[in-house]
């Protein structure tokens, strides 16, 4: 469930112990707030739930969900490792002083420069995604005179029920080697033959925003089927099994995502059931949650500016952000819940659809929210915006990106400052003939 809002005596929404209305005055709108304790608690829940059930576990935070230097520090302090997918995410971890021996490098098209950076920083693992990458990484590691540890990403042909754009375990995917047609086995052989690569394990990520955790049981079963084939063919059993991320969260009040505990229990049961077919001890088990660490820990606060009532059709309230800070409505038809932060205790009496300020019909934040009569100057808080919001933000229409403020125990601290017009203009050059 979306957490019940905490409302103070003035009828203001509070978040992380702070009055959201005061924060909007102090930092301006639109504004993203991240609840530090909620993030830390989720990190601890993941570790506790898995470490209590399996002999050897590593929880990696998927930085693509939301990353900045401060976030790296929190992840480090909570003892999680980090999954990066680009040179930019790696550079963020380096700048934050994140331990490189806890960094995993993913991506279906890592550039030569990115591979070199990973080698130079001695990151923990490269997760190999293609035959090209096997050759490229082996050559670069040989050139650097080092041996690098790798996992191979495989696609077992599992389609969890989620939006098709965020399904990743199927055979027809740009990610990984499919197990059904021999490509994954071939990748194992190639990596084993590569002099500068050391094969540590197998990786699989079936998709994102998954509510049916049975898909993870199917994932484990399918991976063990594949690994039995690998063992029979080449005599190799992985010491590491990386099961990816994907646990869903609540966006709407009635959403009931699985708990981390239920997810961990299912994974542990599936491993205890299937792994014995391979013989030997359980592997080091890894998971890579992103959304379920930060998603519900974030809210976005907007000011309502223009209210337009089309009689008998719809009331539109336009806010000072939009698809520049929330791409998910346009991209995945995602649905959100929100309330007025400045009149949080008032009874909803009407349905209002929240539009962004970009020049695009699809630029919507929420459809048919139940709200009290909205007025210019009201503040709207939208829930569950911590993951894949700031991370996917843009400067469309030359809008500056919003700031991110970390709230904790009544204190508010800037994590990312608001962009200025100077920032937006900073990359423009003026060709001399213009
Ligand atoms: N590991 C790998 C290899 C991944 O590709 C992903 C997400 C994760 C872990 C983390 O998954 P999570 O726990 O966050 O579901 N922009 C989309 C989500 C894209 C997910 C991409 N990969 C959205 O806003 O729904």
Short mmCIF file of N, CA and C in Angstrom, two decimals, residues 14 23 80 105 109 142 154 180 199 225 228 255 258 293 299 311 342 361 384 397:
data_model
loop_
_atom_site.label_atom_id
_atom_site.label_comp_id
_atom_site.label_asym_id
_atom_site.label_seq_id
_atom_site.Cartn_x
_atom_site.Cartn_y
_atom_site.Cartn_z
N UNK A 14 3.20 15.90 6.04
CA UNK A 14 4.60 15.86 6.48
C UNK A 14 5.27 14.65 5.84
N UNK A 23 8.79 23.08 3.07
CA UNK A 23 9.87 22.69 2.16
C UNK A 23 9.64 23.28 0.77
N UNK A 80 25.32 -2.35 1.05
CA UNK A 80 24.91 -2.91 -0.22
C UNK A 80 26.01 -2.71 -1.26
N UNK A 105 29.16 -4.08 -13.21
CA UNK A 105 28.94 -3.26 -14.42
C UNK A 105 28.06 -4.02 -15.40
N UNK A 109 25.52 -2.68 -24.15
CA UNK A 109 26.41 -2.07 -25.14
C UNK A 109 27.43 -1.18 -24.45
N UNK A 142 43.50 -8.18 -21.33
CA UNK A 142 44.83 -8.69 -21.70
C UNK A 142 45.79 -7.51 -21.89
N UNK A 154 22.00 -14.22 -18.85
CA UNK A 154 21.24 -15.13 -19.70
C UNK A 154 19.75 -14.78 -19.65
N UNK A 180 17.62 -21.13 -24.48
CA UNK A 180 16.90 -22.14 -25.26
C UNK A 180 17.59 -22.52 -26.56
N UNK A 199 35.29 -16.67 -15.11
CA UNK A 199 33.84 -16.81 -15.03
C UNK A 199 33.42 -17.18 -13.61
N UNK A 225 17.82 -25.64 -14.60
CA UNK A 225 17.75 -26.51 -15.79
C UNK A 225 18.94 -26.22 -16.71
N UNK A 228 22.28 -27.35 -15.25
CA UNK A 228 22.49 -28.81 -15.33
C UNK A 228 23.08 -29.14 -16.71
N UNK A 255 -2.86 -0.87 -4.24
CA UNK A 255 -1.79 -1.80 -4.68
C UNK A 255 -1.21 -2.53 -3.47
N UNK A 258 4.20 -7.57 -3.13
CA UNK A 258 4.73 -8.57 -2.20
C UNK A 258 5.74 -7.91 -1.26
N UNK A 293 13.84 -0.24 -3.53
CA UNK A 293 14.64 0.46 -2.51
C UNK A 293 14.21 1.93 -2.41
N UNK A 299 8.66 11.35 -2.98
CA UNK A 299 7.44 12.02 -3.46
C UNK A 299 7.86 13.24 -4.27
N UNK A 311 -16.77 21.71 -18.75
CA UNK A 311 -18.01 21.20 -18.15
C UNK A 311 -18.44 19.87 -18.77
N UNK A 342 -1.05 21.08 1.03
CA UNK A 342 -1.39 22.21 1.90
C UNK A 342 -2.79 22.06 2.51
N UNK A 361 0.30 16.55 -25.56
CA UNK A 361 -0.96 16.07 -24.98
C UNK A 361 -0.73 14.95 -23.98
N UNK A 384 5.21 7.81 -4.46
CA UNK A 384 5.98 6.74 -5.11
C UNK A 384 6.72 7.23 -6.35
N UNK A 397 11.52 21.05 -23.55
CA UNK A 397 11.02 22.44 -23.50
C UNK A 397 11.98 23.36 -22.75
#
